PDB file of C-alpha atoms and ligand atoms in Angstrom:
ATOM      1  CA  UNK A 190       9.808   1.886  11.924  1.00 94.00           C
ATOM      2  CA  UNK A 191       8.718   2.883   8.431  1.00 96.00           C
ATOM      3  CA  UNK A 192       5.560   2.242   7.172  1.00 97.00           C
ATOM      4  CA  UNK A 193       5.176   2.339   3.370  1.00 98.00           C
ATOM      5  CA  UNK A 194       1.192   2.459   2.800  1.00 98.00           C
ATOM      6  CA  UNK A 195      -1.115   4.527   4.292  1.00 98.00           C
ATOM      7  CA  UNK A 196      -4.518   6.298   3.808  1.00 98.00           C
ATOM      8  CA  UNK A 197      -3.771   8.825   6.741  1.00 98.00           C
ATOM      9  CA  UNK A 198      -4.344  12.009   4.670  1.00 98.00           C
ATOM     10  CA  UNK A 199      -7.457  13.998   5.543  1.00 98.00           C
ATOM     11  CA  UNK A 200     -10.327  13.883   2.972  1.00 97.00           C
ATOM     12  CA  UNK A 201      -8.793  12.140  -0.299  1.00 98.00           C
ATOM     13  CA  UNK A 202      -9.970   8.590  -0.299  1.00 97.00           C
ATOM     14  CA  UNK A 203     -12.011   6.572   1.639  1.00 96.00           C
ATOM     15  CA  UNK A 204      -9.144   6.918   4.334  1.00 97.00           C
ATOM     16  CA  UNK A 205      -8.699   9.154   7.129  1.00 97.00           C
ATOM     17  CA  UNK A 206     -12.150  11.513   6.261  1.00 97.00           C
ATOM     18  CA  UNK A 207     -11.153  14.626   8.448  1.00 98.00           C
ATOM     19  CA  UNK A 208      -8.877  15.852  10.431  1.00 98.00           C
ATOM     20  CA  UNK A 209      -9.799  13.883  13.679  1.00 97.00           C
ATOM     21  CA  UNK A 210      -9.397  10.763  11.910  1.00 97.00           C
ATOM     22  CA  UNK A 211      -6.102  11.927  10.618  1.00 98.00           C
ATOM     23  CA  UNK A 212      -4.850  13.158  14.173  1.00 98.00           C
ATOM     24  CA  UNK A 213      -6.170   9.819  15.101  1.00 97.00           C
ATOM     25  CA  UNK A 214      -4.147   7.679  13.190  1.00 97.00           C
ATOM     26  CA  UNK A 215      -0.929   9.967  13.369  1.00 98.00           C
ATOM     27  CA  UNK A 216      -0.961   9.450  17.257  1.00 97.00           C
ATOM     28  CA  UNK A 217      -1.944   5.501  16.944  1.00 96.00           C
ATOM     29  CA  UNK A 218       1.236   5.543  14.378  1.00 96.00           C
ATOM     30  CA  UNK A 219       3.486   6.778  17.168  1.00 96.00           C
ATOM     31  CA  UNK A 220       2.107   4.824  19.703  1.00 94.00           C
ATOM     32  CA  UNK A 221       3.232   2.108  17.653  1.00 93.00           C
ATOM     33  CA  UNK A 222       6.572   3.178  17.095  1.00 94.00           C
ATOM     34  CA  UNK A 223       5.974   4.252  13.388  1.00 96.00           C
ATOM     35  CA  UNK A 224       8.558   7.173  12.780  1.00 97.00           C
ATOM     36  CA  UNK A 225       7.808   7.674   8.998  1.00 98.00           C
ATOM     37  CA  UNK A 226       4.864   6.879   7.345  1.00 98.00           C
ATOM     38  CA  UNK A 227       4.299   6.986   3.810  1.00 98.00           C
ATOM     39  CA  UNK A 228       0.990   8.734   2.961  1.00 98.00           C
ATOM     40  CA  UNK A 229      -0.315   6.820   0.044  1.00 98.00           C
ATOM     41  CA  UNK A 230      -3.937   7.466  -1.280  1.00 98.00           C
ATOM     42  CA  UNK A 231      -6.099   6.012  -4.133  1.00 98.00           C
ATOM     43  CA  UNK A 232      -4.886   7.589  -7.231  1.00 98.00           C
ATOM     44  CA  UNK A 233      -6.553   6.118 -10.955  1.00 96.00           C
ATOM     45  CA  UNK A 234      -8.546   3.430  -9.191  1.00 95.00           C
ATOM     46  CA  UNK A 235     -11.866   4.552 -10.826  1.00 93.00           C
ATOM     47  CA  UNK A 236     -12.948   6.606  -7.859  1.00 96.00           C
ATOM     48  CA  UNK A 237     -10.363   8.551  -6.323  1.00 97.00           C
ATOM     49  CA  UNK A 238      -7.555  10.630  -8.319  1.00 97.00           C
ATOM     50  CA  UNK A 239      -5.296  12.435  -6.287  1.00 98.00           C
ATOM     51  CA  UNK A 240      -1.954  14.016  -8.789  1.00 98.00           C
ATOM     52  CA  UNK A 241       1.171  14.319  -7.151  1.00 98.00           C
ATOM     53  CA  UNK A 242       0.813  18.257  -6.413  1.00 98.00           C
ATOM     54  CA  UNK A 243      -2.409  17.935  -4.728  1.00 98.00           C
ATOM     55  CA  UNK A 244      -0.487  14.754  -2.472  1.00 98.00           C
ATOM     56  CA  UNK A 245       2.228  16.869  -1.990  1.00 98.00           C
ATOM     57  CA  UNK A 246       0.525  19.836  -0.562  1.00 98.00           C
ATOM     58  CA  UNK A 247      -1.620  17.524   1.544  1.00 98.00           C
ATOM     59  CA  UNK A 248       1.094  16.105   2.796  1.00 98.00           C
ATOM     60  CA  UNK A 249       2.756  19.546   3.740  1.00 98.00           C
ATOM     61  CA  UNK A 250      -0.325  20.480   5.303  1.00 98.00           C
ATOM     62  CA  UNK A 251      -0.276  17.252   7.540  1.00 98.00           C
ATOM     63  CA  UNK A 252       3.290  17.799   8.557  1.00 98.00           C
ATOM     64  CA  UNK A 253       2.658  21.571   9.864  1.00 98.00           C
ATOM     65  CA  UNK A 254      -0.376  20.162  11.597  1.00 98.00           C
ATOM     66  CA  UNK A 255       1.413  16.820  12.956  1.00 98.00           C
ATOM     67  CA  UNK A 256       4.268  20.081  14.395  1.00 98.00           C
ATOM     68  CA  UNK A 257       1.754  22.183  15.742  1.00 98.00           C
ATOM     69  CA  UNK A 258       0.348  19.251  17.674  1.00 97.00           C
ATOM     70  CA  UNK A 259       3.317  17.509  19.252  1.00 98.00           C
ATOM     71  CA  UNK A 260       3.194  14.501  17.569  1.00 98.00           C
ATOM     72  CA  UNK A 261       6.773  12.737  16.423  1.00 96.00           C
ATOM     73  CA  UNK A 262       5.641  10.947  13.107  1.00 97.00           C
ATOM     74  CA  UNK A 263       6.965  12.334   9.776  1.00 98.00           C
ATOM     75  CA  UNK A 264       4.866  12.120   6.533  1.00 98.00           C
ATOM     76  CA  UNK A 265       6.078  11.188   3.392  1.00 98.00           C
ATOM     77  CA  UNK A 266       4.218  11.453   0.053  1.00 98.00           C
ATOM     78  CA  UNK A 267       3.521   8.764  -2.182  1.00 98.00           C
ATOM     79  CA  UNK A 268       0.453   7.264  -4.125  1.00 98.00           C
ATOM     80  CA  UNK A 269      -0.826   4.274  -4.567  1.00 98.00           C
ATOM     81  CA  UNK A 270      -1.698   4.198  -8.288  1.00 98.00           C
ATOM     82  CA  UNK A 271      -4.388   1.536  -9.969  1.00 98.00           C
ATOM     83  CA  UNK A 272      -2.664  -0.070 -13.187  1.00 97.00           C
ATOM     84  CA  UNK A 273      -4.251   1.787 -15.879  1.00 94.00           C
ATOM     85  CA  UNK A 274      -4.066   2.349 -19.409  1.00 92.00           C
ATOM     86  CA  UNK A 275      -2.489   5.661 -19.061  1.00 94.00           C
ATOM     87  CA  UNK A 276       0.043   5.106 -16.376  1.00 96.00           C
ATOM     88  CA  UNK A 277       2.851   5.343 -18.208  1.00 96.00           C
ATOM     89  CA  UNK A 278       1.580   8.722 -19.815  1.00 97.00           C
ATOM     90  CA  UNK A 279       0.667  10.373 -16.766  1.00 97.00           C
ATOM     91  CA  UNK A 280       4.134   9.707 -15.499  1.00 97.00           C
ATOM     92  CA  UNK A 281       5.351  11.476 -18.161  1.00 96.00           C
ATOM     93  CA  UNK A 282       3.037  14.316 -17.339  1.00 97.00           C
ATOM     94  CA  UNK A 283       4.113  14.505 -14.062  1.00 97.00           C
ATOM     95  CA  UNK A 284       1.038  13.290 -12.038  1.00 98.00           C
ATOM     96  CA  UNK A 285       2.719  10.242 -10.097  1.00 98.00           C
ATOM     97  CA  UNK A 286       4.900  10.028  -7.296  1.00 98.00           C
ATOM     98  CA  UNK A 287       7.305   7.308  -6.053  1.00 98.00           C
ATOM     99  CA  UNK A 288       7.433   6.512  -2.216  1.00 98.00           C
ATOM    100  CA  UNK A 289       9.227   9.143  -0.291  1.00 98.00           C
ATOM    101  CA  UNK A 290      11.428  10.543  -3.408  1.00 97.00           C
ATOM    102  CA  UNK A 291      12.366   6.930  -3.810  1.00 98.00           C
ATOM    103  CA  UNK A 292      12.812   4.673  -6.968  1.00 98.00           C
ATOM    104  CA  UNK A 293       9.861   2.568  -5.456  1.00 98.00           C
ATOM    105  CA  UNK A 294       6.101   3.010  -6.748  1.00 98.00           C
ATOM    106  CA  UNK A 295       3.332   1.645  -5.299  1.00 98.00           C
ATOM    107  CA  UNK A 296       1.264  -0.333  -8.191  1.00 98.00           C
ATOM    108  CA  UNK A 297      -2.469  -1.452  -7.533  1.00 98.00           C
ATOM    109  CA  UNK A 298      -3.878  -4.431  -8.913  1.00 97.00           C
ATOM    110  CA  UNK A 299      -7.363  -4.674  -9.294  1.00 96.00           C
ATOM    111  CA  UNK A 300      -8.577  -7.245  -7.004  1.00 93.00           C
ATOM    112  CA  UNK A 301     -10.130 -10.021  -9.440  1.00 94.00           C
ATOM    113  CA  UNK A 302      -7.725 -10.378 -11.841  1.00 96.00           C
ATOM    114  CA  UNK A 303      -4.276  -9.409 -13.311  1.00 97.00           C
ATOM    115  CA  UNK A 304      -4.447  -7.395 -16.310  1.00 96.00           C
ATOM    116  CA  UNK A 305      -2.421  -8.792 -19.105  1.00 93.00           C
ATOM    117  CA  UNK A 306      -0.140  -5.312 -19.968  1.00 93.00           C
ATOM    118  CA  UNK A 307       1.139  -5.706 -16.559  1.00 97.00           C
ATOM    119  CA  UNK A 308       3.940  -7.832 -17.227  1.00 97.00           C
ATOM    120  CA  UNK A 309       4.847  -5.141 -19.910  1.00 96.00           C
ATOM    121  CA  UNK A 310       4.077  -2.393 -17.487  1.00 96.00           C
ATOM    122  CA  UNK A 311       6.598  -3.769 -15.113  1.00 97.00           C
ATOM    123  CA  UNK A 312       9.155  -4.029 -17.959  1.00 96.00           C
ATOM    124  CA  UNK A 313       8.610  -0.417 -18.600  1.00 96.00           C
ATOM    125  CA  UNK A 314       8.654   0.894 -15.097  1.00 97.00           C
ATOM    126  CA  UNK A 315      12.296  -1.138 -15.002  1.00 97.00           C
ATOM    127  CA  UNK A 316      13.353   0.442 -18.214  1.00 96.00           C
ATOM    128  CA  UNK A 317      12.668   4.077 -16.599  1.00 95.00           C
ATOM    129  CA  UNK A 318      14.878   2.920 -13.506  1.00 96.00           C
ATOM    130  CA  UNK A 319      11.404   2.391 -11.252  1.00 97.00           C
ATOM    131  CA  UNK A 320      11.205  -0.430  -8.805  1.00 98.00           C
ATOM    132  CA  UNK A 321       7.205  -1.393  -8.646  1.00 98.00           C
ATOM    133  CA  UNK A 322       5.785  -2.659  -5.388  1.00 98.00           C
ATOM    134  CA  UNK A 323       2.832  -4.663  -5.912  1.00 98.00           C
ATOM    135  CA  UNK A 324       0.208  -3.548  -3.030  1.00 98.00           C
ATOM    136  CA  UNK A 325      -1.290  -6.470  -1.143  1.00 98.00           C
ATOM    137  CA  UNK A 326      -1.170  -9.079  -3.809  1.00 98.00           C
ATOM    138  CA  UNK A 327      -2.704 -11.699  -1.105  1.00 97.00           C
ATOM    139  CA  UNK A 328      -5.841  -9.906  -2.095  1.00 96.00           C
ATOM    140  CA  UNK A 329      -5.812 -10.782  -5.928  1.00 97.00           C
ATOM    141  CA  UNK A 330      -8.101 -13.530  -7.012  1.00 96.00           C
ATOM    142  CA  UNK A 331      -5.687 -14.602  -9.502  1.00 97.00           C
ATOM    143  CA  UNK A 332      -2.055 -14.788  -7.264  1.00 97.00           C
ATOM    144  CA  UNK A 333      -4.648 -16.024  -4.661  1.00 96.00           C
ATOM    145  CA  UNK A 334      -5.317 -19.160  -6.589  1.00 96.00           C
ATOM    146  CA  UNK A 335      -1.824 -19.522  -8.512  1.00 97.00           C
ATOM    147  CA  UNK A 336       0.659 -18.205  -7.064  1.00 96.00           C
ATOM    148  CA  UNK A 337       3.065 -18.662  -9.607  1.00 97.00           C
ATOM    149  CA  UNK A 338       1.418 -15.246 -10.885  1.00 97.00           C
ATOM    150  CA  UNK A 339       2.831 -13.289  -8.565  1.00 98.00           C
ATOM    151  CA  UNK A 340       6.222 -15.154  -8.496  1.00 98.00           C
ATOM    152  CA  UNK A 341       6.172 -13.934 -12.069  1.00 97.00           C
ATOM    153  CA  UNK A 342       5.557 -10.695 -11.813  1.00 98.00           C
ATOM    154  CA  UNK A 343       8.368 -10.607  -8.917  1.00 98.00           C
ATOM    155  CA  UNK A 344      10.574 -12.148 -11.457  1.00 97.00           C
ATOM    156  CA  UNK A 345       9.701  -9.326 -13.394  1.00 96.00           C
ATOM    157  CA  UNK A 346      11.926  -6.881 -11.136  1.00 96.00           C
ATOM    158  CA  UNK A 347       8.552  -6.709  -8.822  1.00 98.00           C
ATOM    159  CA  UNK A 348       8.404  -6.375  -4.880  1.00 98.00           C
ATOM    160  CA  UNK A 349       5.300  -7.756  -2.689  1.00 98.00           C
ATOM    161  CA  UNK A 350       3.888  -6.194   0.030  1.00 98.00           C
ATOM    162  CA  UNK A 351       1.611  -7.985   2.085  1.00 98.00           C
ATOM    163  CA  UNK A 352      -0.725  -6.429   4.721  1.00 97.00           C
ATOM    164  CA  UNK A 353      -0.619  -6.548   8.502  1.00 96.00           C
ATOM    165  CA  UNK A 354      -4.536  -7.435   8.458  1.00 95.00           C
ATOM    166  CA  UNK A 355      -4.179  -9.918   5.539  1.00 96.00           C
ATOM    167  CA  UNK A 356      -1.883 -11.960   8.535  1.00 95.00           C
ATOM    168  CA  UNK A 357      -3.873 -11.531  11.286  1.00 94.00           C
ATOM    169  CA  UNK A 358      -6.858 -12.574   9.776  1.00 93.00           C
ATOM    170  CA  UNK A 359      -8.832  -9.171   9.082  1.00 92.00           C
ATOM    171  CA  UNK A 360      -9.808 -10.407   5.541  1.00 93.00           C
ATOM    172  CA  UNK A 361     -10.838 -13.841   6.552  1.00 94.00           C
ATOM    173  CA  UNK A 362      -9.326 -16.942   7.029  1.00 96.00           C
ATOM    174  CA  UNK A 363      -8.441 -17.853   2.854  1.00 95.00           C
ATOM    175  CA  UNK A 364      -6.600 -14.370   2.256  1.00 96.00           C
ATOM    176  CA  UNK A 365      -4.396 -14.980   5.866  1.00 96.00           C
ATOM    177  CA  UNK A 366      -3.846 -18.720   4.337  1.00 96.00           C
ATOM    178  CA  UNK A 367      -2.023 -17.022   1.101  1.00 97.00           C
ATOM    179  CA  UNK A 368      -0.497 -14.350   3.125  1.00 97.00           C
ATOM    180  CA  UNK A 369       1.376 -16.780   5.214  1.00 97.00           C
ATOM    181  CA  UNK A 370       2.095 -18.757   2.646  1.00 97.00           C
ATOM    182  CA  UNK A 371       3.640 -16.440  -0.174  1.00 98.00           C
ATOM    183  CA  UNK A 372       5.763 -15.290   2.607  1.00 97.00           C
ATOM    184  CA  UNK A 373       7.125 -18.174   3.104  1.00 97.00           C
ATOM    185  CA  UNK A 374       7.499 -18.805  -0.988  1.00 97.00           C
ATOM    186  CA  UNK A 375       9.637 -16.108  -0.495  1.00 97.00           C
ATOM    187  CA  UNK A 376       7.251 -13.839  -2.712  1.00 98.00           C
ATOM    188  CA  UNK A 377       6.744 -10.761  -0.110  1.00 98.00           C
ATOM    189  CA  UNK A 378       9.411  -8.114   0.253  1.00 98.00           C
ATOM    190  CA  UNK A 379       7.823  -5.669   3.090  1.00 97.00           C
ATOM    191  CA  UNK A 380       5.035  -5.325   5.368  1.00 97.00           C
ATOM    192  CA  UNK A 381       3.020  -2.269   6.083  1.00 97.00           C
ATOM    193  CA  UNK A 382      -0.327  -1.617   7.419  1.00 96.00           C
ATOM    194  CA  UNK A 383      -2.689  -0.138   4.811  1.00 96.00           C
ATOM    195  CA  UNK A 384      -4.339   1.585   7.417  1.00 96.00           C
ATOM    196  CA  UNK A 385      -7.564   3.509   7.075  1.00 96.00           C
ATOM    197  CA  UNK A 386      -9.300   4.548  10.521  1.00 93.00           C
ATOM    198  CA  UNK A 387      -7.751   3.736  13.498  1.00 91.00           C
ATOM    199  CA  UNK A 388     -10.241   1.341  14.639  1.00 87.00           C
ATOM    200  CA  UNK A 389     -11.825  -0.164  12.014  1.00 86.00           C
ATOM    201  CA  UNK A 390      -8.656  -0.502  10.496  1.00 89.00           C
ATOM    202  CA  UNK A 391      -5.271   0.739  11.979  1.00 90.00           C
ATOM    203  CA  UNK A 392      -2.035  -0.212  11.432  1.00 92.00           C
ATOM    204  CA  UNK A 393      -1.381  -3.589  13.574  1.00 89.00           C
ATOM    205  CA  UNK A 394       2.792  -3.070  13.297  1.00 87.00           C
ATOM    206  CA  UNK A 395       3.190  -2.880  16.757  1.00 78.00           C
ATOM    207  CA  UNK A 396       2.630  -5.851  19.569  1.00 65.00           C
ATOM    208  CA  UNK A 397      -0.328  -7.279  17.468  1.00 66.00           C
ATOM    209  CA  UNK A 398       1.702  -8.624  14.620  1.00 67.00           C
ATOM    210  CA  UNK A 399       4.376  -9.928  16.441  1.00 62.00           C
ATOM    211  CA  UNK A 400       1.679 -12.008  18.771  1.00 61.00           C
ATOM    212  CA  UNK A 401      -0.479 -12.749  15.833  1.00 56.00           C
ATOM    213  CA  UNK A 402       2.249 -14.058  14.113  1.00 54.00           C
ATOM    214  CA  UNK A 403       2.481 -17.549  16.229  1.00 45.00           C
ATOM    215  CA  UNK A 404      -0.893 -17.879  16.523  1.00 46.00           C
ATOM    216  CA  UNK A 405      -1.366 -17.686  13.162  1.00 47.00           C
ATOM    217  CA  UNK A 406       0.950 -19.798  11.767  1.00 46.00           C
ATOM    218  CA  UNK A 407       0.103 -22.480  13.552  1.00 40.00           C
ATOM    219  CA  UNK A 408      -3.668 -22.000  12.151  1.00 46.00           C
ATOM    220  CA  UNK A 409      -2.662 -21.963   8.661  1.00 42.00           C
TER     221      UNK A 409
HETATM  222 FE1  FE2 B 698      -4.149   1.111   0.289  1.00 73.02          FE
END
């Protein structure tokens, strides 16, 4: 199992903060089953930046330590990068990544509203042979309340990816009520676990999803 979105890294966002917590999560991950997992911090959301180079050598880091301690999971770099004015600019510069070497980026929204260059954004990132993954979109205000907004944006060449605790109910009950149902409006592509600290918020990919899932559904 792959999972595309993670905040496992040690001490670049308000993720894994050390390297217990990132041990942590790297042996809940392959308890789990997760063979890959795409390490995918805050990058341009107004508090964290983390460039490629300083992802990439995190990530190197991880895998020598992830060796050294017997643990099976793989890292894989990637970002998950806030729509922002400059996006397209700092791409050029060289500062973003794409999941795993990929043709996949992982695009932020913020979470009240949908800025109105993203449709153009999404054009561009086409035009430059990028396929955009829109992170949790469940947790926009806007696709929350019309969810023609994200069926546009998917229209657009977009992907969705919705998160194992937006299902289960980790967000509360309204944000597992659009989860569930823009999955089944055929509007989500991939699931992954946005996880953050194993306990206060792991990854859920394993057992939990799969007996979540008919409890849920029959709630919403
Ligand atoms: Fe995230």
């Amino acid at each position: 199992m792959i999972d595309i979105h993670s905040h496992i890294l040690p001490s670049l966002d308000d993720g894994a903060q050390d390297w217990r917590d990132a041990l942590e999560l790297a042996r809940a991950a392959e308890a789990e089953g997760i063979g890959t997992i795409i390490a995918t911090p805050h990058h341009a959301n107004g508090v964290y930046t983390n460039e490629a180079r300083d992802v990439k050598s995190a990530v190197a880091a991880m895998n020598e330590r992830l060796s050294e301690e017997g643990i099976a999971l793989k890292v894989a770099s990637g970002q998950e990068i806030r729509i922002h004015d400059d996006l397209l600019e700092a791409w050029t510069r060289g500062e973003l990544l794409t999941l795993a070497g990929s043709r996949y980026v992982l695009i932020e929204l913020p979470s009240s509203r949908i800025p109105r260059s993203t449709l153009d954004l999404l054009h561009e990132l086409r035009m430059m042979n990028l396929s955009p993954i829109i992170a949790h979109p469940e947790r926009n205000a806007e696709i929350a309340s019309q969810h023609d907004r994200l069926a546009e944006l998917v229209a657009a060449g977009a992907f969705g990816q919705v998160t194992t605790h937006s299902l289960l109910g980790g967000f509360g009950k309204r944000i597992q009520q659009t989860s569930w149902q823009l999955c089944r409006q055929g509007l989500i592509h991939i699931v992954s676990s946005d996880a953050h600290h194993v306990s206060k918020r792991g990854f859920l990919l394993g057992g939990e999803l799969s007996r979540g899932q008919s409890t849920s559904r029959r709630k919403v």
